[in-house]
CSV table of C-alpha atoms and ligand atoms in Angstrom, one decimal:
chain,number,residue,atom,x,y,z
A,1,MET,CA,-3.8,-14.9,17.7
A,2,ALA,CA,-4.7,-11.3,18.1
A,3,VAL,CA,-4.3,-9.0,15.0
A,4,VAL,CA,-4.8,-5.3,15.9
A,5,GLY,CA,-5.8,-3.2,12.9
A,6,GLY,CA,-8.4,-3.8,10.2
A,7,GLY,CA,-6.6,-2.2,7.3
A,8,LEU,CA,-5.5,-4.3,4.3
A,9,ALA,CA,-2.4,-5.6,6.3
A,10,GLY,CA,-4.4,-6.8,9.3
A,11,ALA,CA,-7.3,-8.2,7.2
A,12,ALA,CA,-4.9,-10.1,4.8
A,13,LEU,CA,-3.0,-11.5,7.8
A,14,ALA,CA,-6.2,-12.6,9.6
A,15,TRP,CA,-7.4,-14.2,6.4
A,16,ARG,CA,-4.2,-16.1,5.8
A,17,LEU,CA,-4.2,-17.3,9.5
A,18,SER,CA,-7.8,-18.3,9.5
A,19,ARG,CA,-7.3,-20.3,6.3
A,20,ARG,CA,-4.5,-22.2,8.0
A,21,GLY,CA,-7.0,-23.1,10.8
A,22,VAL,CA,-5.5,-20.7,13.3
A,23,GLY,CA,-8.0,-19.1,15.8
A,24,VAL,CA,-7.7,-15.4,15.2
A,25,THR,CA,-9.4,-12.3,16.5
A,26,LEU,CA,-9.1,-9.2,14.3
A,27,PHE,CA,-9.4,-5.9,16.3
A,28,THR,CA,-10.5,-3.3,13.7
A,29,GLY,CA,-10.7,-0.2,16.0
A,30,GLY,CA,-14.3,0.5,14.8
A,31,PRO,CA,-15.8,1.0,11.4
A,32,GLY,CA,-15.7,4.8,11.3
A,33,ARG,CA,-11.9,5.1,11.3
A,34,ARG,CA,-11.5,2.8,8.4
A,35,TRP,CA,-12.5,5.5,5.9
A,36,THR,CA,-9.5,7.6,6.9
A,37,ASP,CA,-6.9,4.8,7.0
A,38,ALA,CA,-4.4,4.2,4.2
A,39,THR,CA,-6.5,1.3,2.8
A,40,GLY,CA,-9.6,3.5,2.4
A,41,ALA,CA,-7.6,6.3,0.7
A,42,SER,CA,-5.2,4.1,-1.4
A,43,GLY,CA,-4.7,4.7,-5.1
A,44,GLY,CA,-4.4,0.9,-5.5
A,45,LEU,CA,-1.9,0.9,-8.3
A,46,VAL,CA,-0.5,-2.5,-8.8
A,47,ARG,CA,2.4,-3.6,-11.1
A,48,GLY,CA,5.3,-6.0,-11.1
A,49,PHE,CA,8.2,-3.7,-11.9
A,50,GLU,CA,10.1,-1.8,-9.2
A,51,PRO,CA,13.6,-0.4,-9.8
A,52,ASP,CA,15.0,-2.7,-7.1
A,53,PRO,CA,14.9,-6.4,-8.3
A,54,ALA,CA,14.0,-7.7,-4.8
A,55,ALA,CA,11.0,-5.3,-4.5
A,56,ALA,CA,10.0,-6.3,-8.1
A,57,ALA,CA,9.9,-10.0,-7.1
A,58,VAL,CA,7.5,-9.3,-4.2
A,59,ALA,CA,5.2,-7.0,-6.3
A,60,ALA,CA,5.2,-9.4,-9.3
A,61,GLU,CA,4.5,-12.5,-7.1
A,62,SER,CA,1.6,-10.6,-5.4
A,63,LEU,CA,0.2,-9.5,-8.8
A,64,ALA,CA,0.6,-13.1,-10.2
A,65,GLU,CA,-1.7,-14.3,-7.3
A,66,PHE,CA,-4.4,-11.9,-8.4
A,67,ARG,CA,-4.1,-12.9,-12.0
A,68,ARG,CA,-4.4,-16.6,-11.4
A,69,ASP,CA,-7.3,-16.4,-8.8
A,70,ALA,CA,-10.6,-15.2,-10.2
A,71,VAL,CA,-12.1,-14.8,-6.7
A,72,LEU,CA,-9.3,-12.5,-5.5
A,73,ARG,CA,-9.5,-10.5,-8.7
A,74,SER,CA,-13.2,-9.9,-8.2
A,75,TRP,CA,-12.8,-9.2,-4.4
A,76,ALA,CA,-10.2,-6.6,-5.3
A,77,GLY,CA,-12.1,-5.1,-8.3
A,78,TYR,CA,-8.8,-5.7,-10.3
A,79,GLN,CA,-8.7,-3.6,-13.5
A,80,GLU,CA,-5.9,-4.4,-15.9
A,81,LEU,CA,-4.2,-1.5,-17.6
A,82,THR,CA,-0.8,-0.9,-19.3
A,83,SER,CA,1.7,0.5,-16.7
A,84,THR,CA,4.6,2.7,-17.7
A,85,TYR,CA,7.5,3.3,-15.3
A,86,VAL,CA,9.9,6.1,-16.5
A,87,LEU,CA,13.4,5.9,-15.1
A,88,ALA,CA,16.0,8.7,-15.1
A,89,ALA,CA,19.0,8.2,-17.3
A,90,ASP,CA,21.4,7.8,-14.3
A,91,SER,CA,19.2,5.1,-12.6
A,92,ALA,CA,21.5,2.1,-13.0
A,93,PRO,CA,20.1,0.5,-16.2
A,94,ASP,CA,21.7,-2.9,-15.3
A,95,ARG,CA,19.6,-3.0,-12.1
A,96,ALA,CA,16.4,-2.0,-14.1
A,97,GLU,CA,17.1,-4.8,-16.6
A,98,ALA,CA,17.6,-7.3,-13.8
A,99,ALA,CA,14.3,-6.2,-12.3
A,100,VAL,CA,12.6,-6.6,-15.7
A,101,SER,CA,13.9,-10.1,-15.9
A,102,VAL,CA,12.6,-10.9,-12.4
A,103,VAL,CA,9.1,-9.7,-13.5
A,104,ASP,CA,9.5,-11.7,-16.8
A,105,GLY,CA,10.1,-14.9,-14.8
A,106,ILE,CA,6.9,-14.4,-12.8
A,107,LEU,CA,4.6,-12.7,-15.4
A,108,PRO,CA,6.1,-13.9,-18.7
A,109,GLY,CA,5.9,-11.4,-21.6
A,110,SER,CA,4.5,-8.6,-19.4
A,111,ALA,CA,7.4,-6.2,-19.0
A,112,THR,CA,9.7,-4.6,-21.6
A,113,ILE,CA,12.3,-1.9,-21.3
A,114,ARG,CA,13.0,0.7,-24.0
A,115,PRO,CA,14.2,4.3,-24.4
A,116,ALA,CA,11.5,6.7,-23.2
A,117,ALA,CA,12.2,9.2,-25.9
A,118,GLY,CA,9.0,9.7,-28.0
A,119,LEU,CA,6.8,7.8,-25.6
A,120,ALA,CA,3.3,9.4,-25.8
A,121,PRO,CA,1.8,11.4,-24.1
A,122,PHE,CA,4.9,12.3,-22.1
A,123,ARG,CA,6.6,15.7,-22.9
A,124,GLY,CA,10.0,17.0,-22.0
A,125,LEU,CA,11.5,13.7,-20.7
A,126,PRO,CA,15.2,14.1,-20.1
A,127,ASP,CA,17.7,12.6,-22.6
A,128,GLY,CA,18.6,9.0,-21.9
A,129,ALA,CA,15.4,8.2,-19.8
A,130,LEU,CA,14.2,4.6,-20.0
A,131,ALA,CA,10.7,3.3,-19.8
A,132,VAL,CA,9.5,-0.1,-18.5
A,133,VAL,CA,6.1,-0.9,-20.0
A,134,GLU,CA,4.0,-3.7,-18.5
A,135,LEU,CA,1.0,-5.3,-20.1
A,136,HIS,CA,-0.2,-7.0,-16.9
A,137,ALA,CA,-0.7,-4.3,-14.3
A,138,GLY,CA,-3.4,-1.9,-13.3
A,139,TYR,CA,-5.2,-1.1,-10.1
A,140,ILE,CA,-7.3,-2.6,-7.4
A,141,SER,CA,-9.7,-1.3,-4.7
A,142,PRO,CA,-7.7,-2.0,-1.5
A,143,ALA,CA,-10.8,-1.2,0.6
A,144,ARG,CA,-13.0,-3.7,-1.2
A,145,LEU,CA,-10.3,-6.3,-1.0
A,146,ARG,CA,-10.0,-5.7,2.8
A,147,ASN,CA,-13.7,-6.0,3.3
A,148,SER,CA,-13.9,-9.3,1.3
A,149,LEU,CA,-10.8,-10.8,3.1
A,150,THR,CA,-12.3,-9.8,6.5
A,151,ALA,CA,-15.7,-11.4,5.6
A,152,ASP,CA,-14.0,-14.6,4.3
A,153,ALA,CA,-11.8,-14.8,7.5
A,154,VAL,CA,-15.0,-14.6,9.6
A,155,ALA,CA,-16.6,-17.3,7.5
A,156,ALA,CA,-13.5,-19.5,8.2
A,157,GLY,CA,-13.9,-18.9,12.0
A,158,ALA,CA,-12.1,-15.6,12.7
A,159,GLU,CA,-13.7,-13.3,15.3
A,160,LEU,CA,-14.1,-9.6,14.7
A,161,CYS,CA,-13.9,-7.1,17.5
A,162,HIS,CA,-14.7,-3.4,16.8
A,163,VAL,CA,-13.8,-2.0,20.2
A,164,PRO,CA,-10.5,0.0,19.9
A,165,VAL,CA,-7.4,-1.5,21.4
A,166,ALA,CA,-6.1,0.7,24.2
A,167,GLY,CA,-3.0,-1.2,25.3
A,168,ALA,CA,-1.0,-4.4,25.3
A,169,ARG,CA,0.5,-6.6,28.1
A,170,PRO,CA,3.6,-8.8,27.7
A,171,GLU,CA,1.7,-12.0,28.7
A,172,PRO,CA,0.6,-11.2,25.8
A,173,ALA,CA,-2.8,-9.7,26.2
A,174,VAL,CA,-4.8,-7.0,24.5
A,175,VAL,CA,-6.4,-4.3,26.6
A,176,LEU,CA,-9.6,-2.9,25.1
A,177,ALA,CA,-10.8,0.7,25.4
A,178,ASP,CA,-13.7,-0.6,27.5
A,179,GLY,CA,-11.3,-2.2,30.0
A,180,THR,CA,-11.7,-5.8,28.9
A,181,VAL,CA,-8.4,-7.8,28.8
A,182,ARG,CA,-8.1,-10.5,26.1
A,183,ARG,CA,-5.3,-13.0,26.5
A,184,CYS,CA,-3.8,-14.5,23.3
A,185,ASP,CA,-0.8,-16.6,22.3
A,186,SER,CA,0.6,-14.0,19.9
A,187,LEU,CA,-0.2,-10.4,19.3
A,188,VAL,CA,0.4,-8.7,16.0
A,189,LEU,CA,0.1,-4.9,15.8
A,190,ALA,CA,-1.0,-4.1,12.2
A,191,ALA,CA,-2.2,-0.6,12.8
A,192,GLY,CA,-0.5,1.2,10.0
A,193,ALA,CA,0.3,4.9,10.8
A,194,TRP,CA,-1.1,4.4,14.3
A,195,THR,CA,1.5,1.8,15.1
A,196,PRO,CA,4.5,4.1,16.2
A,197,ARG,CA,2.3,6.0,18.7
A,198,LEU,CA,0.7,2.8,20.0
A,199,LEU,CA,4.2,1.2,20.5
A,200,ASP,CA,5.3,4.3,22.5
A,201,GLU,CA,2.2,4.3,24.6
A,202,TRP,CA,2.5,0.6,25.3
A,203,GLY,CA,6.1,1.0,26.4
A,204,LEU,CA,7.4,-1.3,23.7
A,205,PRO,CA,10.9,-0.4,22.4
A,206,GLY,CA,10.8,1.7,19.3
A,207,GLN,CA,11.1,0.1,15.9
A,208,ARG,CA,12.1,3.3,14.2
A,209,LEU,CA,8.8,3.5,12.4
A,210,ARG,CA,7.7,6.8,11.0
A,211,THR,CA,4.6,8.1,9.4
A,212,LYS,CA,4.4,10.0,6.1
A,213,GLN,CA,1.6,11.7,4.3
A,214,ILE,CA,0.6,10.6,0.8
A,215,GLN,CA,-1.6,12.8,-1.3
A,216,TYR,CA,-3.2,12.7,-4.8
A,217,THR,CA,-5.8,14.7,-6.6
A,218,LEU,CA,-8.6,13.5,-8.8
A,219,GLY,CA,-9.6,15.6,-11.8
A,220,ARG,CA,-11.2,15.4,-15.1
A,221,ALA,CA,-8.9,14.2,-18.0
A,222,SER,CA,-8.5,11.2,-20.3
A,223,PRO,CA,-5.0,11.5,-21.7
A,224,PRO,CA,-5.1,9.1,-24.8
A,225,GLY,CA,-3.2,5.9,-24.4
A,226,LEU,CA,-2.1,6.6,-20.8
A,227,GLY,CA,-2.7,3.8,-18.3
A,228,ALA,CA,-1.1,3.6,-14.9
A,229,PHE,CA,2.3,5.4,-14.7
A,230,VAL,CA,5.2,6.5,-12.5
A,231,ASP,CA,7.6,9.1,-13.9
A,232,ASP,CA,10.7,9.1,-11.7
A,233,THR,CA,12.1,12.0,-13.7
A,234,SER,CA,9.4,14.4,-12.4
A,235,GLY,CA,7.9,12.4,-9.5
A,236,LEU,CA,4.5,12.4,-11.1
A,237,TYR,CA,2.4,9.2,-10.8
A,238,GLY,CA,-1.2,8.4,-11.7
A,239,ARG,CA,-3.9,6.3,-13.3
A,240,PRO,CA,-7.3,6.7,-14.9
A,241,VAL,CA,-10.1,6.3,-12.4
A,242,SER,CA,-13.5,6.0,-14.1
A,243,THR,CA,-15.9,8.1,-16.2
A,244,GLY,CA,-13.2,10.5,-17.3
A,245,LEU,CA,-11.4,11.2,-14.1
A,246,PHE,CA,-7.6,10.9,-13.7
A,247,LEU,CA,-5.7,10.5,-10.4
A,248,LEU,CA,-2.3,12.3,-10.2
A,249,GLY,CA,0.1,12.7,-7.3
A,250,LEU,CA,3.6,13.8,-6.4
A,251,PRO,CA,5.6,12.5,-3.4
A,252,SER,CA,5.0,14.6,-0.3
A,253,ASP,CA,7.7,15.6,2.3
A,254,ARG,CA,5.3,15.6,5.3
A,255,TRP,CA,6.9,13.1,7.7
A,256,GLN,CA,6.0,12.3,11.3
A,257,ILE,CA,2.3,13.5,11.1
A,258,GLU,CA,-0.1,12.2,13.7
A,259,PRO,CA,-3.2,10.4,12.2
A,260,ALA,CA,-5.5,13.1,13.7
A,261,ASP,CA,-3.6,15.9,11.9
A,262,VAL,CA,-3.8,14.7,8.3
A,263,ALA,CA,-4.8,17.5,6.0
A,264,ALA,CA,-4.4,18.0,2.3
A,265,ASP,CA,-1.4,20.2,1.4
A,266,PRO,CA,-2.6,22.9,-1.1
A,267,ALA,CA,0.9,23.8,-2.2
A,268,LEU,CA,1.6,20.1,-3.1
A,269,ALA,CA,-1.7,20.0,-5.0
A,270,ARG,CA,-0.7,23.1,-7.0
A,271,ARG,CA,2.7,21.5,-7.9
A,272,VAL,CA,0.8,18.5,-9.2
A,273,THR,CA,-1.3,20.8,-11.5
A,274,ILE,CA,1.9,22.4,-12.8
A,275,ARG,CA,3.6,19.1,-13.5
A,276,ALA,CA,0.5,17.7,-15.1
A,277,ALA,CA,0.6,20.6,-17.6
A,278,GLU,CA,4.3,20.3,-18.2
A,279,ARG,CA,4.7,16.6,-18.4
A,280,LEU,CA,1.4,15.4,-19.8
A,281,GLY,CA,0.0,18.6,-21.5
A,282,LEU,CA,-3.0,18.5,-19.2
A,283,GLY,CA,-3.6,22.3,-19.2
A,284,ALA,CA,-7.2,22.0,-17.9
A,285,TRP,CA,-6.6,19.4,-15.2
A,286,PRO,CA,-8.1,19.0,-12.5
A,287,GLY,CA,-11.0,21.3,-13.3
A,288,ALA,CA,-14.2,21.7,-11.4
A,289,ALA,CA,-14.3,17.9,-10.4
A,290,ALA,CA,-11.1,18.3,-8.4
A,291,ARG,CA,-10.8,16.4,-5.1
A,292,THR,CA,-7.6,15.9,-3.1
A,293,VAL,CA,-7.2,12.9,-0.9
A,294,ALA,CA,-4.6,12.6,1.8
A,295,ALA,CA,-3.8,9.9,4.3
A,296,LEU,CA,-0.8,8.4,6.1
A,297,ASP,CA,1.3,5.3,5.7
A,298,CYS,CA,3.9,3.8,8.0
A,299,TYR,CA,7.6,3.7,6.9
A,300,PRO,CA,10.3,1.7,8.7
A,301,ALA,CA,13.9,2.9,8.8
A,302,GLY,CA,16.1,0.6,6.8
A,303,ARG,CA,14.6,-2.1,4.6
A,304,GLY,CA,11.1,-0.8,3.8
A,305,GLY,CA,8.0,-2.7,3.0
A,306,LEU,CA,5.2,-4.6,4.8
A,307,ARG,CA,6.5,-7.5,6.8
A,308,LEU,CA,6.4,-9.1,10.3
A,309,ARG,CA,8.9,-7.6,12.8
A,310,GLU,CA,9.4,-8.5,16.4
A,311,ALA,CA,8.3,-5.8,18.8
A,312,MET,CA,10.8,-7.2,21.3
A,313,PRO,CA,13.4,-9.9,20.9
A,314,ALA,CA,12.0,-13.4,21.5
A,315,SER,CA,8.6,-12.1,22.5
A,316,PRO,CA,5.2,-13.1,21.0
A,317,VAL,CA,4.4,-9.5,20.2
A,318,PHE,CA,5.0,-8.4,16.6
A,319,THR,CA,4.3,-5.6,14.2
A,320,PHE,CA,3.0,-6.1,10.7
A,321,THR,CA,3.2,-2.7,9.1
A,322,GLY,CA,5.7,-0.6,7.1
A,323,GLY,CA,3.7,-0.4,3.8
A,324,SER,CA,5.9,2.6,2.7
A,325,GLY,CA,3.3,3.8,0.3
A,326,GLY,CA,3.2,0.6,-1.7
A,327,ALA,CA,1.6,-2.3,0.3
A,328,ALA,CA,-1.6,-2.5,-1.8
A,329,LYS,CA,0.8,-4.2,-4.2
A,330,THR,CA,2.4,-6.5,-1.8
A,331,ALA,CA,-0.1,-7.2,1.1
A,332,LEU,CA,-1.2,-10.6,-0.1
A,333,LEU,CA,2.3,-12.0,-0.4
A,334,ALA,CA,3.5,-10.3,2.7
A,335,ALA,CA,0.6,-11.7,4.7
A,336,ARG,CA,1.3,-15.2,3.4
A,337,GLY,CA,4.9,-15.0,4.6
A,338,ALA,CA,3.9,-13.5,8.0
A,339,ALA,CA,1.3,-16.2,8.6
A,340,ALA,CA,3.8,-18.9,7.8
A,341,GLU,CA,6.3,-17.3,10.2
A,342,LEU,CA,3.7,-16.9,13.0
A,343,VAL,CA,2.5,-20.5,12.7
A,344,GLY,CA,6.1,-21.7,12.5
B,401,LIG,C1,-3.1,8.1,-0.2
B,401,LIG,C2,-2.4,6.8,-0.4
B,401,LIG,C3,-2.3,6.2,-1.6
B,401,LIG,C4,-1.7,5.0,-1.8
B,401,LIG,N1,-1.6,4.5,-3.1
B,401,LIG,C5,-1.0,3.2,-3.2
B,401,LIG,C6,-0.9,2.6,-4.5
B,401,LIG,O1,-1.4,3.2,-5.5
B,401,LIG,N2,-0.4,1.4,-4.6
B,401,LIG,C7,0.1,0.7,-3.5
B,401,LIG,O2,0.5,-0.4,-3.7
B,401,LIG,N3,0.0,1.2,-2.3
B,401,LIG,C8,-0.6,2.5,-2.1
B,401,LIG,N4,-0.6,3.0,-0.9
B,401,LIG,C9,-0.1,2.2,0.3
B,401,LIG,C10,-1.1,1.2,0.8
B,401,LIG,O3,-2.4,1.6,0.6
B,401,LIG,C11,-0.8,1.0,2.3
B,401,LIG,O4,0.5,0.6,2.4
B,401,LIG,C12,-1.7,-0.1,2.9
B,401,LIG,O5,-3.1,0.2,2.7
B,401,LIG,C13,-1.5,0.0,4.4
B,401,LIG,O6,-2.4,-0.9,5.1
B,401,LIG,P1,-2.3,-1.1,6.6
B,401,LIG,O7,-3.3,-2.1,7.0
B,401,LIG,O8,-0.9,-1.3,7.0
B,401,LIG,O9,-2.7,0.4,7.3
B,401,LIG,P2,-4.1,1.1,7.4
B,401,LIG,O10,-4.9,0.9,6.1
B,401,LIG,O11,-3.9,2.5,7.8
B,401,LIG,O12,-4.9,0.3,8.5
B,401,LIG,C14,-4.5,0.5,9.9
B,401,LIG,C15,-5.8,0.2,10.7
B,401,LIG,O13,-5.4,0.1,12.1
B,401,LIG,C16,-6.6,0.6,12.8
B,401,LIG,N5,-6.2,1.0,14.1
B,401,LIG,C17,-5.5,2.0,14.5
B,401,LIG,N6,-5.4,2.1,15.9
B,401,LIG,C18,-6.1,1.1,16.3
B,401,LIG,C19,-6.4,0.6,17.7
B,401,LIG,N7,-6.0,1.2,18.7
B,401,LIG,N8,-7.2,-0.5,17.8
B,401,LIG,C20,-7.6,-1.2,16.7
B,401,LIG,N9,-7.4,-0.8,15.4
B,401,LIG,C21,-6.6,0.3,15.3
B,401,LIG,C22,-7.0,1.8,12.0
B,401,LIG,O14,-8.3,2.1,12.3
B,401,LIG,C23,-6.8,1.2,10.5
B,401,LIG,O15,-8.1,0.7,10.1
B,401,LIG,C24,-1.2,4.3,-0.7
B,401,LIG,C25,-1.4,4.8,0.6
B,401,LIG,C26,-2.0,6.0,0.8
B,401,LIG,C27,-2.1,6.6,2.2
């Protein structure tokens, strides 16, 4: 099987396949590009809770695999932190409670739901907001995990090819930038934000995949008692990094950007600074240590999330992308499902 794209999605899929004894070649596109991909830039926040119970099941299952497997934990540099998810008052509390019970079934005792009023260090939360607090959550290094999964896949027999893939043929076959043609039984395009353009160039019917920029800023702050968090009432999200830095971001509205055109949006970075002061009282953040990181992820229309999709009906060409800004959380589980489908 040919897996095109050496981000977390492609690496996890190649790893799952090679562990099942499948002959797999992982086409990484070359080492240089990997620092600008979503996996290299990712904030790596992982938690079980999502407001949608189905999404919570996938995130919690993936996190549970880290928590029971010491090798995966060390490959990913998993750091456990409390995670707080603040939900607006009008955000269907029944659904949130259902999602908390899903997480509880997979990570018992981890998640509780309570009124957000008085929750430190948040300020000015709207009346009626709810907070889901999780004990078992935190962050990983998706880039480290990708590197370890790739190395282990190679140890299990996978082949690595760093020549960029320039095209595909329906046989199926992969056409490399140096003109070499490599036949395969199945071809999986796991090229993240590069996928929509590659599908167009290869003449494969569109899958209504779009790209979107994600951006955060690192700055100096250690708000006491604050671990990883998402505040749906202001859009702010973040986590501590190390040695006194704190990562903070807001959703961006930069859709359909080409990978070559990614650039930090200074207006968005300014809005993050204002929200950090209002919501968390961080008047001096980000300070002189400020660094803004921006990269793209791939978003499917309709049901989001990383999963295997047919590039054409009844063909052995698939995509494995659609991380939608959250696949560091779900890549392990998604790759397990995709490998089972491909082998089946
Ligand atoms: C800034 C940012 C912050 C994020 N924070 C979080 C978070 O806190 N928690 C969370 O769960 N998720 C987060 N995500 C989402 C998560 O990191 C991504 O969903 C995930 O990393 C996507 O992995 P991928 O392999 O699909 O894509 P990528 O990592 O983009 O990998 C695609 C790969 O395909 C390769 N490629 C492209 N073209 C070719 C070609 N022609 N031939 C060969 N290879 C090619 C590229 O070089 C690249 O290495 C974040 C994403 C971003 C961008």
